[in-house]
Phi, psi and omega in degrees: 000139178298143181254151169305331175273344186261342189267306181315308196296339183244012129298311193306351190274334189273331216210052193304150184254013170266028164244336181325122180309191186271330159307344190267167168223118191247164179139185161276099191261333198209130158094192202259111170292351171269340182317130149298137183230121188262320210238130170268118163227152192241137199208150165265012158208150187279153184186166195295292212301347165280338164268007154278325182291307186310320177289317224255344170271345169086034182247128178278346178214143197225142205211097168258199186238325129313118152279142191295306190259115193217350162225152198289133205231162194234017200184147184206095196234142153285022174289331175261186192265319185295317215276321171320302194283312167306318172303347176277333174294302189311282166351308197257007174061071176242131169266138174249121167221153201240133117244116178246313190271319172280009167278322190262004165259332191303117142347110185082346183274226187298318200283317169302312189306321180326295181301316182300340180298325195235014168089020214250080163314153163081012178320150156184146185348118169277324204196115180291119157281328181127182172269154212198129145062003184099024195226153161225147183251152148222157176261137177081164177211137184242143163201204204258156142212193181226082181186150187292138157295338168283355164283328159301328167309290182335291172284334152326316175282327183302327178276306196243040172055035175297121160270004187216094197251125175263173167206138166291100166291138168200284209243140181284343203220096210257113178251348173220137194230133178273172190178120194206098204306169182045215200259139204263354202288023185244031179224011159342300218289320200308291182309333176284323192264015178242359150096006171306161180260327172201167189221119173248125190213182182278309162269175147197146178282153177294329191241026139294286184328314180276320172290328170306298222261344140304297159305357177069046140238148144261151167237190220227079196259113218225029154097123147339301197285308185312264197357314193238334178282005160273358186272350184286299203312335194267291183327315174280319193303340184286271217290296195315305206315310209289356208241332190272333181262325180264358144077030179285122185284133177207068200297191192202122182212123197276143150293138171251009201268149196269111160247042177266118161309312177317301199282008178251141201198110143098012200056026129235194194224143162265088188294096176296000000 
């Protein structure tokens, strides 16, 4: 039988949480490494309806990109929202684990799929995270392209199905594009000093946004969520092969249940 520890451990291969920056909490966050596991389900963030989906599916482990547990709590009550959702994990007894910031540095992980998306060569590393193993990580990534900025919008919105892409106009036209999934405004100096020409990310704060366009980038701004959920599809297909060679019974289920907040209008939701 699979152990909840034989699925971590070969996350851990793609995406050690010892590359995590220091601020972050990455791991095995709720439940047991020893806990039997048949069924995975993977979301980028826990919510009730992903631990319902999760129950209702028979998965016993559930593996986001957000962490549930991210500021230190003096208390774990349903009064509050974290304290709510653990107490629904515990409960219905699904272990929970998070990678985040080693997701988004990790070789394959979020800022490549990016990059792959959009096509972006000649890669390397923005802002050094440490060394893992003989490896060194980073968040975000600069490289090369050819394209207009207003086609890059465009295409953000078609690929990654953003409805709504805002942009810093400064320069028109991108021969080197920074790229940094969720909110990129804490890689601002990176990008000035490595000389982008624009940053395409999920977020920016109104004065990360002023300070890009006082240096002259543009950016490319196309939502949290758009940013980091493709990156789930490449994380299973990475865990089947490995899983598929170590002959593990295990199913691996992308979630369907939808946690983008943006996307809820009238009380319903849309799955981009």
């Amino acid at each position: 039988m699979v152990k909840v520890g034989n699925i971590t451990q070969l996350i851990e291969e793609i995406a050690p949480s010892g590359a995590a920056y220091s601020f972050d909490n990455c791991g095995l966050l709720v439940g047991s490494e020893n806990a039997q596991v048949k069924r995975v389900l993977f979301a980028l963030e826990v919510s009730t309806e992903v631990i319902r989906e999760a129950e209702s599916k028979g998965c016993g482990l559930i593996v986001t990109h957000h962490p549930l547990i991210f500021r230190a709590e003096k208390s774990v009550t349903d009064r509050t929202y974290q304290g709510k959702l653990l107490l629904a994990l515990i409960s219905a007894g699904i272990c929970l684990y998070s990678s985040h910031t080693p997701l988004d540095g990790a070789p394959g992980g979020c800022n490549d799929v990016l990059c792959d998306i959009f096509g972006v060569s000649h890669l390397e590393g923005l802002d050094y995270m440490g060394n893992v193993g003989g490896r060194d990580y980073y968040c975000g990534r600069i490289g090369r392209t050819d394209i207009g900025l207003a086609e890059l919008a465009e295409l953000a919105q078609t690929r990654l199905g953003c409805g709504n892409v805002q942009v810093v106009r400064c320069k028109e036209h991108i021969s080197t594009l920074a790229v940094c999934s969720g909110a990129g405004g804490g890689l601002v100096e990176e990008c000035i000093r490595a000389g982008a020409d624009c940053l395409l990310t999920g977020e920016l704060s109104y004065h990360e946004a002023l300070s890009l366009k006082e240096a002259g980038i543009s950016a490319v701004i196309c939502g949290h969520y758009e940013t980091e959920i493709p990156v789930l599809a490449r994380l299973i297909d990475c865990l089947q092969k490995r899983v598929d060679m170590l002959q593990y019974e295990v199913d691996l289920i992308k979630a369907e249940s939808v946690t983008n907040p943006y996307l809820c209008l009238g009380g319903k939701c849309v799955d981009r």
